[in-house]
Amino acid sequence: MKLTLYFTLGYPDNEVLDEFLEVASENGVERVELGFPSADPRYDGPMIKRTHEVAMGNYADQATKNIVKRLNSCGIKAYALVYLNSVMKSLDSFLEKISSFGFDGIILPDLLIDYFSGMNQILSALKEQGINIIPFVTPSTPDAVARYVISEAGKWIYYGLLPSTGITVPYSLKELYGRAREIIGSKEICFGFGLRNIPQIRELNELGADSIAIGSKLLEFLEQRNTGGFKAFLEEVNVARN
Amino acid sequence: MLRIDQDEILPDKWYNVISDLPEPLSPPISDSNDSSSIELLNRIIPAEILKQEFTFNRYEKIPDRVRELYRIVGRPTPLIRAGKLEEELRYKGKILLKYEGGTVTGSHKINTAIPQAYYASLEGSRSVVTETGAGQWGTAVALAASLNHMKSRIFMVKVSYDQKPLRKTVMELYGGNVVSSPSQETEFGLGLLAKDPKSPGSLGIAISEAVEYALKNDLKYMLGSVMNSVLAHQSIIGLETRKQLEIEGEEAEVLIGCVGGGSNFGGFVFPFLKSSKDIEMIASTASEIPKFSKGEYGYDFLDSAGILPKLKMYSLGAGFIPPGIYSGGLRYHGAAPSLSMLIRNGRIQSDEVGEPEVINALKVFARTTGIIAAPESGHAIATAMRYARKNPAAKKTMVLNVSGQGNFDLSIFNKVGL
Ligand SMILES: Cc1ncc(COP(=O)(O)O)c(C=O)c1O
């Protein structure tokens, strides 16, 4: 099972982020998802929301370019996570700018929910810049909508476990995995948005999931600049996913 | 009356519309960045209800115990041909009534009160809290709580509390404990009373009070409409109707119901959305509360105090105090997000009827069907009458959801006489 890690660009600051990415690259991480700070990261949980606030002041294009370059040179693929609400005013120039950064694709968590009516236009703007879309769907995405964007899209699908963050829904991962498979078919699915602990990771691995993404759980290490704890956690994850 | 094989008519699963919607439903959001109002749901709503609220399952099994209680309270409800009403209106098609007033508590509200109370008691609750407008919901909660060996506390909107004293007696008879809202029992209520001692109250205010009370006393809260889980429970109306039509060899061509928060309407029509035929669906609201024509489509609070999360829906504003019409159940600023979306994209039409026309429709209805319908249902009836008069030769089979009976609302006729 592949491992994706989520970081907010510029959090807690550019140096600490670099150190963490270094540890990630030495510990078998296959993909990194980099969140562009947004003033309204509305579909993230309270903890990730806070990172956006802090990161706003630290973000720099040059730092992002360097990060993606370094990740790529270690064989790690990088993906941009972007809230459309923060770039919609100048979408084309934003996409043009990041198209040269070296990202392997883009994740737009608010596309289906808040920009559904303009979706086709946004998809063609991405195509024009040669940027792959990684569809982000959740348990409450209607079947027809999920099937459509999946047919339009790229290599893998990001499946959010929680329909809305903050709610501790007593889902059965098995049921959820079955449902995701039924809609997505044989394309690669990455489960994330709500993965918190090792037993969940082990269960997804046993169910046959292709990949997982971890985000909020890393914040406790980032906040305290605890690269040692982060490394130990990655080692645990690696055991659970192999 | 259609009472062939009840077990065949009573479904064993509820239907949830979320995965069949044309667009993704926007999730509830918190006003502040800390998502506290969303986390709060975890504290006051039974876990199983939350799961159903955000479910990815199209069908949810109805627990055996809930099915048994459904039978006790009078499900399945009858589907009745209103032949005399057809004659009166000179309508060439058929008019069929799904009569939710036929349940023991007198409305569709019992359909969701039973499972909510069942899950609350299963998760260890001994008491539940809720609000009520006209009193139909409170009555259903009072009985559902007692059937599940729990107590209930009910905040009743002041205008209705004053208009309908017998309602309070009924709720108490069923074992409920009723307070007029705004009340002295919550900070929100006290604040409102200080500003306006004569406040008529509203559903939005009563919801705020009930939630505050539930939080303070660590109790489970039951919501009577708007939420996906409630509309899913109410799908029993549409699922039964579909089965009954099938047994009768009929096909629905027009579906009409009334909308307060949207639960009886959504529950009635959603199971028909995937039918191959283009069934006309008309949601009838009060002209006095014109949410679909004058409301805005966007995020707004469920309750007046803004304790609960915001939902994307048609709304007249969470602070809107509706005029004191008799249809207490329609005095609500918003409407269920799924229904709002389908109205906005044109799949479902809407109609607005004012109180005088409703009173007249209720009279005609009583004299041609014998049913004393609830004022809320009177809106659906009036819309159906408009439809029949406008399209006398249409020959379309119309099915009308009569959400409740109006024996406790007879004072509506005092104003105009009979
Ligand atoms: C008889 C009756 N019909 C309709 C309603 C409106 O609610 P909803 O739109 O959720 O069905 C109510 C609400 O109290 C009611 O009591």
Coordinates of C-alpha atoms in Angstrom, one line a residue, chain A residues 43 46 49 53 112-113 116 139-140 142-143 145 163-171 175-176 179, chain B residues 18-19 21-24 26-28 33-35 38-39 41-42 47 50-51 54 56-58 299:
Chain A
Y43 CA -13.3 21.1 4.1
P46 CA -9.9 22.3 12.8
K49 CA -7.3 24.9 9.3
E53 CA -3.5 30.5 9.1
L112 CA -17.3 19.2 -6.7
I113 CA -19.1 21.0 -3.9
F116 CA -19.8 22.1 -9.6
P139 CA -18.9 9.1 0.8
S140 CA -21.6 11.7 0.1
P142 CA -23.5 11.2 -5.6
D143 CA -22.7 8.2 -7.7
V145 CA -21.1 12.8 -10.1
P163 CA -18.0 13.6 4.5
S164 CA -17.4 16.6 6.7
T165 CA -14.6 17.0 9.1
G166 CA -15.2 17.1 12.8
I167 CA -17.9 14.5 12.8
T168 CA -17.0 11.2 14.3
V169 CA -19.2 9.0 12.2
P170 CA -18.9 5.3 13.2
Y171 CA -18.1 4.1 9.8
E175 CA -18.4 -1.1 4.1
L176 CA -16.7 2.1 3.0
R179 CA -18.7 1.3 -1.6
Chain B
I18 CA -27.8 11.5 -1.2
S19 CA -26.1 9.2 -3.6
L21 CA -28.6 13.6 -6.3
P22 CA -27.6 15.4 -9.5
E23 CA -25.0 17.5 -7.6
P24 CA -23.0 16.9 -4.4
S26 CA -22.6 20.8 0.5
P27 CA -21.6 19.5 3.9
P28 CA -22.7 21.4 7.1
N33 CA -12.8 28.2 12.2
D34 CA -12.9 25.8 15.1
S35 CA -15.8 23.7 13.8
I38 CA -20.1 20.4 14.1
E39 CA -18.4 18.6 16.9
L41 CA -23.5 17.2 17.0
N42 CA -21.4 14.3 18.3
A47 CA -24.2 8.1 16.9
L50 CA -25.2 10.8 12.7
K51 CA -24.1 7.8 10.6
F54 CA -23.8 11.3 6.4
F56 CA -23.1 6.6 1.7
N57 CA -25.8 3.8 1.7
R58 CA -28.7 4.2 -0.6
Y299 CA -25.3 28.7 3.8

